[in-house]
Tab-separated table of C-alpha atoms and ligand atoms in Angstrom:
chain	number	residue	atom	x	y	z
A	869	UNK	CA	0.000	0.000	0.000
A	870	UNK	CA	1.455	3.751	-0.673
A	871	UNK	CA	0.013	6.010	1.199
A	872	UNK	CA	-0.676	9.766	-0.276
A	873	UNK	CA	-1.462	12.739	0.192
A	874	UNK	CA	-2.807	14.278	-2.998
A	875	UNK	CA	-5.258	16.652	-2.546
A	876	UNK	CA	-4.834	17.200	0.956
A	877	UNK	CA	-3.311	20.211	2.484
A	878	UNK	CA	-0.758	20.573	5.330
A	879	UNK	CA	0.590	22.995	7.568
A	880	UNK	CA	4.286	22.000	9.416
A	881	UNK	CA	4.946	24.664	11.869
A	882	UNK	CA	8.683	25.636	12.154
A	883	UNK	CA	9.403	23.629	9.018
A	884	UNK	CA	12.612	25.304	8.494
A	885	UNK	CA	14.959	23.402	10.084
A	886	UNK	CA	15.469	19.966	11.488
A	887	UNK	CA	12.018	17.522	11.891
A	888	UNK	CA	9.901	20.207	10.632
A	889	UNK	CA	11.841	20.365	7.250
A	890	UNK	CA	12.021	16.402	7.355
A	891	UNK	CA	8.034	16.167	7.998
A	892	UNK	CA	7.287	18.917	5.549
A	893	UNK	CA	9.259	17.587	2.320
A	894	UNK	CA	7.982	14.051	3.339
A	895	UNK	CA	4.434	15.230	2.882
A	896	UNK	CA	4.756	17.416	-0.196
A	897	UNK	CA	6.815	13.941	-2.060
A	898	UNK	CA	3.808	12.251	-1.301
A	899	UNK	CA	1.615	14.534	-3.189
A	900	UNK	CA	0.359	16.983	-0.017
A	901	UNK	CA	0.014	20.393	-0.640
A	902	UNK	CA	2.296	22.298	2.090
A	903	UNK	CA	2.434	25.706	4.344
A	904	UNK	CA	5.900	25.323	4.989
A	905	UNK	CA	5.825	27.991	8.487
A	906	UNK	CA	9.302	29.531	10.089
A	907	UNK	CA	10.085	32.802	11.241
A	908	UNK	CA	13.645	31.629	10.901
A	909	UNK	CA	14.941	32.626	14.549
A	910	UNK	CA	17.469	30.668	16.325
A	911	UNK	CA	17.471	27.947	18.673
A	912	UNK	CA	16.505	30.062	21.685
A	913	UNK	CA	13.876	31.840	19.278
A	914	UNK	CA	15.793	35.059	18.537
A	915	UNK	CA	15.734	37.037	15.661
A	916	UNK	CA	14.516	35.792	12.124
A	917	UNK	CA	14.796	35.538	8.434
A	918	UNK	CA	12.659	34.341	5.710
A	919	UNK	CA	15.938	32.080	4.398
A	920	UNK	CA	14.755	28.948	6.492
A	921	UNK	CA	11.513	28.614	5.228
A	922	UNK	CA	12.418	30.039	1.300
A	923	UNK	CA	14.753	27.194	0.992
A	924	UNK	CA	12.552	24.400	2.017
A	925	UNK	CA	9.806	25.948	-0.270
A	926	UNK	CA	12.260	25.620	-3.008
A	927	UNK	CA	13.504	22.344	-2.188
A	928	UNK	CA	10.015	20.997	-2.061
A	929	UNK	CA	9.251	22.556	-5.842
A	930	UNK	CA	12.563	21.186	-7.108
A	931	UNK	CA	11.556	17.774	-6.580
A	932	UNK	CA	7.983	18.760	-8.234
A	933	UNK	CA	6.165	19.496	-5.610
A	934	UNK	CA	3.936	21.923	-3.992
A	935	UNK	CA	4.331	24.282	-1.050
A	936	UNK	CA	4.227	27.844	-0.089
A	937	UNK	CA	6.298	29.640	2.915
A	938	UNK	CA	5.109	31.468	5.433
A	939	UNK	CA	6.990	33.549	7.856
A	940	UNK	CA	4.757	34.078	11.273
A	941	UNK	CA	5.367	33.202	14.811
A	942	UNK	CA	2.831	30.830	16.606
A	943	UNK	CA	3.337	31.956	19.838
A	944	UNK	CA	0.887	34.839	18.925
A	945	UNK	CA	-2.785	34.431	18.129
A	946	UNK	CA	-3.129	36.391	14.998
A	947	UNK	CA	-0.031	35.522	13.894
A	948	UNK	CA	-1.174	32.010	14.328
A	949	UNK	CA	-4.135	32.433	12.648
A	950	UNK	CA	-2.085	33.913	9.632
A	951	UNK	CA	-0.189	30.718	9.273
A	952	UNK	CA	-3.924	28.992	8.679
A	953	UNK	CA	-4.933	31.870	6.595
A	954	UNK	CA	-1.684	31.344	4.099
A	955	UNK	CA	-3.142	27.463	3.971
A	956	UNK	CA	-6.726	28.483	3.027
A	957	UNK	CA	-5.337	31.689	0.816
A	958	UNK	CA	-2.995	29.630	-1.155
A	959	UNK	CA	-4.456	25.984	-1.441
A	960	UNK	CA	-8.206	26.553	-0.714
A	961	UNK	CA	-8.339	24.726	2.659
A	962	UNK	CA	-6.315	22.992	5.479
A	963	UNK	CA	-6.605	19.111	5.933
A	964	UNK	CA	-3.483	18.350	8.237
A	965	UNK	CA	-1.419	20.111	11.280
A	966	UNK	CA	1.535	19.364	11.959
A	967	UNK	CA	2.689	21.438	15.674
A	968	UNK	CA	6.414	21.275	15.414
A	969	UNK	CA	8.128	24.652	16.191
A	970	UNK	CA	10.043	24.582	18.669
A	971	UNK	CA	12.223	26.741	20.981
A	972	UNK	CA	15.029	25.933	23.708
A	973	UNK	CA	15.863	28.108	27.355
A	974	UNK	CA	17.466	25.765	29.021
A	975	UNK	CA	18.834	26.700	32.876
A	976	UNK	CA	18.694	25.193	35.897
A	977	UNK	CA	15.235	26.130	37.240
A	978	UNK	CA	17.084	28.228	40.316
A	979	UNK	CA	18.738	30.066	37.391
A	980	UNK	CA	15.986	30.450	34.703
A	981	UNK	CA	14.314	33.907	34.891
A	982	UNK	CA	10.136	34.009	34.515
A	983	UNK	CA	10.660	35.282	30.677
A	984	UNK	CA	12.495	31.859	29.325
A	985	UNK	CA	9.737	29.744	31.387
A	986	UNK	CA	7.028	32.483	29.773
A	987	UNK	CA	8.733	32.123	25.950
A	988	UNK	CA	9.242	28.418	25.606
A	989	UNK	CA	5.690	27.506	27.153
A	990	UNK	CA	4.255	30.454	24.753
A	991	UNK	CA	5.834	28.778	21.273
A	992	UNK	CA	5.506	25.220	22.382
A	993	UNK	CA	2.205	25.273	24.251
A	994	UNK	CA	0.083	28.359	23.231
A	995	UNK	CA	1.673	27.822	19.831
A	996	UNK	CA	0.108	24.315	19.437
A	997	UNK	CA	-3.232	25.515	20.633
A	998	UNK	CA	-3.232	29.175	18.625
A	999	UNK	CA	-2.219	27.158	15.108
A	1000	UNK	CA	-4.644	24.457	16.148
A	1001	UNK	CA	-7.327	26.763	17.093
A	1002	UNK	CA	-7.037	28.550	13.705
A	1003	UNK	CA	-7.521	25.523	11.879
A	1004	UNK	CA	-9.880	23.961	14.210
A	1005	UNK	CA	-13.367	24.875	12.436
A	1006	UNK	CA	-11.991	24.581	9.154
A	1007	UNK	CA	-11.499	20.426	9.876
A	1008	UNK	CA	-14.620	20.776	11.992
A	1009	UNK	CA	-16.397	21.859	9.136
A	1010	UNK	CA	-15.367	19.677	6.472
A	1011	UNK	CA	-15.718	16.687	9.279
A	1012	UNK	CA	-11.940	15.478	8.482
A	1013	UNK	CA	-8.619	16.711	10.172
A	1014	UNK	CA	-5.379	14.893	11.352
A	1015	UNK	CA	-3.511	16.714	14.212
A	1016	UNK	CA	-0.031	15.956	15.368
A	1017	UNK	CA	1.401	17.477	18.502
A	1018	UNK	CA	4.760	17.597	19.381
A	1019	UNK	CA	6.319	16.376	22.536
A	1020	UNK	CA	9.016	15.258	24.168
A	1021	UNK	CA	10.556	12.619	26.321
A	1022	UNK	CA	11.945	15.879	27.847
A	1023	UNK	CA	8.795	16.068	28.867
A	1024	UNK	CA	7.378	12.726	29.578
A	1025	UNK	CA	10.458	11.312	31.202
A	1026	UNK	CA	12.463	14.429	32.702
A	1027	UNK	CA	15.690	16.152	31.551
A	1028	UNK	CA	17.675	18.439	34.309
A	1029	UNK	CA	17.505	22.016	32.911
A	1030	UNK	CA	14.429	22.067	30.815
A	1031	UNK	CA	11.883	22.895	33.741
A	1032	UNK	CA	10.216	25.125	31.142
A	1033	UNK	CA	10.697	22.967	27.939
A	1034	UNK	CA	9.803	19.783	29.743
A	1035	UNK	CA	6.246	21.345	31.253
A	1036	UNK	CA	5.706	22.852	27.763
A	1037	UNK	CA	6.034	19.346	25.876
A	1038	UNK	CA	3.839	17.488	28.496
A	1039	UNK	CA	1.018	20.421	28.361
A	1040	UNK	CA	0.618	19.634	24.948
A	1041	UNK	CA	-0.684	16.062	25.465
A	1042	UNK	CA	-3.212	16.932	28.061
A	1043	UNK	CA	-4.481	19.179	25.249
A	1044	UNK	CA	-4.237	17.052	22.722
A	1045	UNK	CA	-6.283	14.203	25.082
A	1046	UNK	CA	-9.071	16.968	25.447
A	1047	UNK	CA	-8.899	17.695	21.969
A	1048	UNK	CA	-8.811	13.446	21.267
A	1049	UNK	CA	-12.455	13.451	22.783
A	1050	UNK	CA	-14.151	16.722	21.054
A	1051	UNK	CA	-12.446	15.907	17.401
A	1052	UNK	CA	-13.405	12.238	17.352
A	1053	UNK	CA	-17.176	12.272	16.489
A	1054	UNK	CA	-15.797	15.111	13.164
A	1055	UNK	CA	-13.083	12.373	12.086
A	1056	UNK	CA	-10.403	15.000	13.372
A	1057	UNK	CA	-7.512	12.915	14.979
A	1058	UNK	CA	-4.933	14.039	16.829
A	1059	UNK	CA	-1.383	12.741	17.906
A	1060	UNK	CA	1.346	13.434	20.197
A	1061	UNK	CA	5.129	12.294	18.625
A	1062	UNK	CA	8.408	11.845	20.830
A	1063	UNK	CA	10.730	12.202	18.698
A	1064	UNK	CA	14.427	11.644	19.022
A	1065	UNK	CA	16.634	13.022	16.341
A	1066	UNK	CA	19.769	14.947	15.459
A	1067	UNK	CA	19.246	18.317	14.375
A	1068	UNK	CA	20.664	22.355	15.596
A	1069	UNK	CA	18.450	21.662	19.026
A	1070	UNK	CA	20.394	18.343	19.672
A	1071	UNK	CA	23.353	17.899	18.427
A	1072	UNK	CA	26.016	19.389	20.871
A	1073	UNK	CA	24.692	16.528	23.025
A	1074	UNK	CA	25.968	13.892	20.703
A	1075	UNK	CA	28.921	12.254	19.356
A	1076	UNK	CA	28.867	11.798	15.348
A	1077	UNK	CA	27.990	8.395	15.087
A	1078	UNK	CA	24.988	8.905	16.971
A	1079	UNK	CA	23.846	11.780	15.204
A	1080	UNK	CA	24.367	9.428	12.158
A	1081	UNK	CA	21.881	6.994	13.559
A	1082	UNK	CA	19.706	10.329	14.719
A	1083	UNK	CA	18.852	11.400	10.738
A	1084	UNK	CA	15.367	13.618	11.094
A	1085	UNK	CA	14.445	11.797	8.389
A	1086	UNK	CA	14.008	8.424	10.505
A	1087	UNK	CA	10.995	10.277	12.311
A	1088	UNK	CA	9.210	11.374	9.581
A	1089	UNK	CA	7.455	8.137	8.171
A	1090	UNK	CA	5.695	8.096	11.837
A	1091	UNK	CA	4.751	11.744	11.402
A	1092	UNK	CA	3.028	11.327	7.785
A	1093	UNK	CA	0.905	7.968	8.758
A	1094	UNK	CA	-0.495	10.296	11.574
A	1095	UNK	CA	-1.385	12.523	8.774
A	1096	UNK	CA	-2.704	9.946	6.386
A	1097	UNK	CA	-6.340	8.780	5.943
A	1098	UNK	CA	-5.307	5.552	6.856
A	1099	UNK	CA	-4.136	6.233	10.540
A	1100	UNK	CA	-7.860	5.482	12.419
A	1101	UNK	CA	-6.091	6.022	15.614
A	1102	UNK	CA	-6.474	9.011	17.833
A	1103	UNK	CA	-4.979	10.591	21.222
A	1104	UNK	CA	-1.474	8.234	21.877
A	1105	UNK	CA	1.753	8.958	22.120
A	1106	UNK	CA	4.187	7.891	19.668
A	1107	UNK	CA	8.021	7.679	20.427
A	1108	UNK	CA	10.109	7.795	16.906
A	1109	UNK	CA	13.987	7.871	16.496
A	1110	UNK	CA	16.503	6.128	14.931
A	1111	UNK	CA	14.150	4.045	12.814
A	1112	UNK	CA	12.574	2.808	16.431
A	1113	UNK	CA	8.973	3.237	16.247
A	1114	UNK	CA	6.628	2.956	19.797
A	1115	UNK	CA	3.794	3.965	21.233
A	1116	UNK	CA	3.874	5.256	25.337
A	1117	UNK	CA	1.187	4.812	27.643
A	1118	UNK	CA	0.345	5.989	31.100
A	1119	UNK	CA	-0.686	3.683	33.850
A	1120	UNK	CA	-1.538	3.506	37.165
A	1121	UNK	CA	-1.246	0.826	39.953
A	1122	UNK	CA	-3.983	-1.125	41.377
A	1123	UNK	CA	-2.946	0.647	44.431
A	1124	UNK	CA	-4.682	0.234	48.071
A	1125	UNK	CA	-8.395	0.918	49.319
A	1126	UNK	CA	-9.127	2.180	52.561
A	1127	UNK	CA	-12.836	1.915	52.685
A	1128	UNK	CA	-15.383	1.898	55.494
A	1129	UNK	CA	-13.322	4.454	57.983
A	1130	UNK	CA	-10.973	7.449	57.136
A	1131	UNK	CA	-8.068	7.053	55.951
A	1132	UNK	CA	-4.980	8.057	58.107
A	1133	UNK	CA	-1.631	9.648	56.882
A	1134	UNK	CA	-0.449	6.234	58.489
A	1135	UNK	CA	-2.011	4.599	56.173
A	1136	UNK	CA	-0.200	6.218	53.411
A	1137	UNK	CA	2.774	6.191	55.327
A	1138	UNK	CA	2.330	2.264	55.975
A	1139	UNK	CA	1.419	0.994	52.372
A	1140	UNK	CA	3.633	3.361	50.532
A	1141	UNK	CA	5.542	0.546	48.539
A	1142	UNK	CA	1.834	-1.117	47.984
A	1143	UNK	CA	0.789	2.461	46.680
A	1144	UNK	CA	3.681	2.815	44.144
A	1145	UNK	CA	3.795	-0.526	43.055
A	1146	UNK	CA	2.720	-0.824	39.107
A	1147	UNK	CA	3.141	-4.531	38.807
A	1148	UNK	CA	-0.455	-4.992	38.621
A	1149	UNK	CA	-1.576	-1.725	36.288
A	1150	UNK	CA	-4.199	-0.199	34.778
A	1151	UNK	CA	-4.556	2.174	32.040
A	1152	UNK	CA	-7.297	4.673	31.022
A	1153	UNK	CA	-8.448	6.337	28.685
A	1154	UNK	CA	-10.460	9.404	29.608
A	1155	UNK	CA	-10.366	11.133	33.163
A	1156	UNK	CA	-13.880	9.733	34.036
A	1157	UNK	CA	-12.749	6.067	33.941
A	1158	UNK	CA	-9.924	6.664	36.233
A	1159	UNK	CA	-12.411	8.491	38.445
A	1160	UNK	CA	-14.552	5.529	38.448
A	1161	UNK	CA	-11.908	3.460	39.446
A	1162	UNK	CA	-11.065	5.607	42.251
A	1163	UNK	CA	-13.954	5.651	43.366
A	1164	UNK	CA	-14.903	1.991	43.061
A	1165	UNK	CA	-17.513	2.344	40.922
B	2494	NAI	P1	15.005	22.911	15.196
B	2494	NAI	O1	15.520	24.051	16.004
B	2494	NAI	O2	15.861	22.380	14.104
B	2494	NAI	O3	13.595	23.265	14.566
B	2494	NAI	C1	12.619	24.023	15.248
B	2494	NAI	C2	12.059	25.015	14.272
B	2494	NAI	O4	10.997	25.753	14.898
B	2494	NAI	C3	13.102	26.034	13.814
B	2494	NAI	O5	13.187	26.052	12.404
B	2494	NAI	C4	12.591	27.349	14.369
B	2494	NAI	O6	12.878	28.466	13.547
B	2494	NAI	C5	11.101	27.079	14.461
B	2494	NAI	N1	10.440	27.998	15.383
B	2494	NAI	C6	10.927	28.473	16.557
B	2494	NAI	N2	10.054	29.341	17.100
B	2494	NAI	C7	8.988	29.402	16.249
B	2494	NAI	C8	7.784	30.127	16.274
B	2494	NAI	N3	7.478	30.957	17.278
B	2494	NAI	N4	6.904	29.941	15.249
B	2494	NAI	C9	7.197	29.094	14.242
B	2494	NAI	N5	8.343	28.404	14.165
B	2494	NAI	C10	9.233	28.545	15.169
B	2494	NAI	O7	14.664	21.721	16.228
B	2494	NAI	P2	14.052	20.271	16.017
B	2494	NAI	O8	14.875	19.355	16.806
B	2494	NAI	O9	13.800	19.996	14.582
B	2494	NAI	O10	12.671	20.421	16.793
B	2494	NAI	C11	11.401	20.226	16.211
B	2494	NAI	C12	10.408	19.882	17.292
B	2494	NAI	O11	10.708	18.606	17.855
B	2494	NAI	C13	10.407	20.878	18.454
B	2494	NAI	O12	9.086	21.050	18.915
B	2494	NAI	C14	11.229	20.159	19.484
B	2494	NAI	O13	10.952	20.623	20.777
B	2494	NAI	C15	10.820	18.736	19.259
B	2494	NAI	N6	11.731	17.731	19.783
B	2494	NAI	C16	12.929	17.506	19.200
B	2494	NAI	C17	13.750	16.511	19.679
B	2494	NAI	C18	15.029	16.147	19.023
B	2494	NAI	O14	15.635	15.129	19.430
B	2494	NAI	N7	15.489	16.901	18.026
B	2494	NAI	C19	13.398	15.739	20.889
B	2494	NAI	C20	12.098	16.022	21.389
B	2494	NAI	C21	11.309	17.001	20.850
């Protein structure tokens, strides 16, 4: 089966650079019609030129096919909206969105100032949910829409320094799990990747051969079946690196019931080890089911 996109019209945010770029020429081989978005700031989201997104544009038409640039920030509502507006302007409608711009301010969190925690939540959290937003009654409308959100194992796991980055990447999966329940009944489905790759946000970390293994590239197929027609799933995570492909799931232990009397501190205190232990597990899907389990319903 090859999967395509013809007819169908995507928007990669910070497309630019790195995954973005990857994602975005990806799509547009596959017959997609593409906003290719970047403001073209660094990696800490300073300054700008139209170079980064110019040259993907033309890379994409050199290999036949079709995409148009656009230059706005997503941390900004209008300027979000903009980005969907370019889609609609140029190609008649939007179909796909991919949330990949991204931003780093990393510091210890006794060293990081309120205005890198505000910045990196505003392009990695508002920015997903302006751009979304935007495009949201468009794929409400036309009862179709695939969504990808972009986090991190920054986020999901924990990396020292990135107190701002790491809360930024998890807050988009509790909006993408709201988002998983009100798209669902309009055929909208939405995504969350992990990726892993080598690109200007990664690479002093890693030696060459890793980067090697790291190629943006490698993430990409994961990325497009989330966008296809074919992907009928909605609201997991997906982890995709170095051609390793896997989806992450919460879950919680059975845990320990008090019941009949009030529970005590002791009794926290007491079954602690019972508590944490997630050798018998459960997983849910929506907050109510959890609830019901808590509750014992
Ligand atoms: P990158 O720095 O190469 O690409 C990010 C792009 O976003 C840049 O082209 C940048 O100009 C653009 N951008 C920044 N602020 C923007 C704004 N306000 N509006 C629109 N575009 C903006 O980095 P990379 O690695 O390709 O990152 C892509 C995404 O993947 C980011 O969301 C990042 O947090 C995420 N990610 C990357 C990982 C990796 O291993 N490279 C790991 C986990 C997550």
């Amino acid at each position: 089966m090859t999967i395509r996109f013809d007819n169908r019209v995507a928007i990669v945010t910070g497309a630019g650079n790195g995954l973005g770029r990857a994602h975005a020429l990806l799509l547009a081989s596959r017959g997609a019609k593409v906003v290719v978005n970047d403001p073209g700031g660094a990696v800490d989201g300073k300054g700008g030129n139209h170079a980064a997104a110019d040259k993907v544009v033309d890379e994409i038409k050199a290999a036949g096919g079709q995409a148009v640039p656009n230059y706005d920030s997503v941390a900004d509502p209008k300027s979000a909206a903009n980005i969907v507006k370019t889609a609609v302007d140029s190609f008649g409608t939007v179909d796909i969105v991919v949330n990949n711009a991204g931003v780093l301010r990393d510091k210890t969190f006794h060293n990081m100032t309120t205005e890198d925690f505000d910045f990196v939540v505003k392009v990695h959290f508002q920015g997903t949910a302006y751009v979304t937003h935007a495009a949201w009654p468009i794929l409400r409308a036309k009862a179709y829409g695939r969504v990808v959100v972009t986090s991190s194992n920054s986020g999901i796991y924990g990396t020292f320094g990135q107190a701002n980055y790491g809360g930024a990447k998890l807050a988009v999966v509790g909006f993408m799990n709201a988002l998983r329940l009100e798209g669902q009944k309009y055929n909208i489905f939405i995504n969350a990747l992990a990726p892993v790759a080598a690109t200007r946000m990664t690479e002093s970390l890693m030696t060459p051969e890793v980067l090697d293994k790291l190629r943006p590239e490698f993430v990409s197929p994961m990325v497009a079946y989330l966008c296809s027609e074919q992907c009928q799933r909605t609201g997991d995570i997906w982890s995709a690196g170095a051609g390793t492909f896997a989806r992450i799931e919460y879950r919680e232990a059975e845990g320990v019931r008090i019941i009949g009397r009030a529970p005590t501190l002791e009794d926290v205190a007491d079954n602690i080890e019972k508590i944490a232990d997630v050798s018998a597990s459960r997983v849910f899907r929506t907050s109510g089911e959890e609830v019901a389990a808590v509750v014992g319903s």
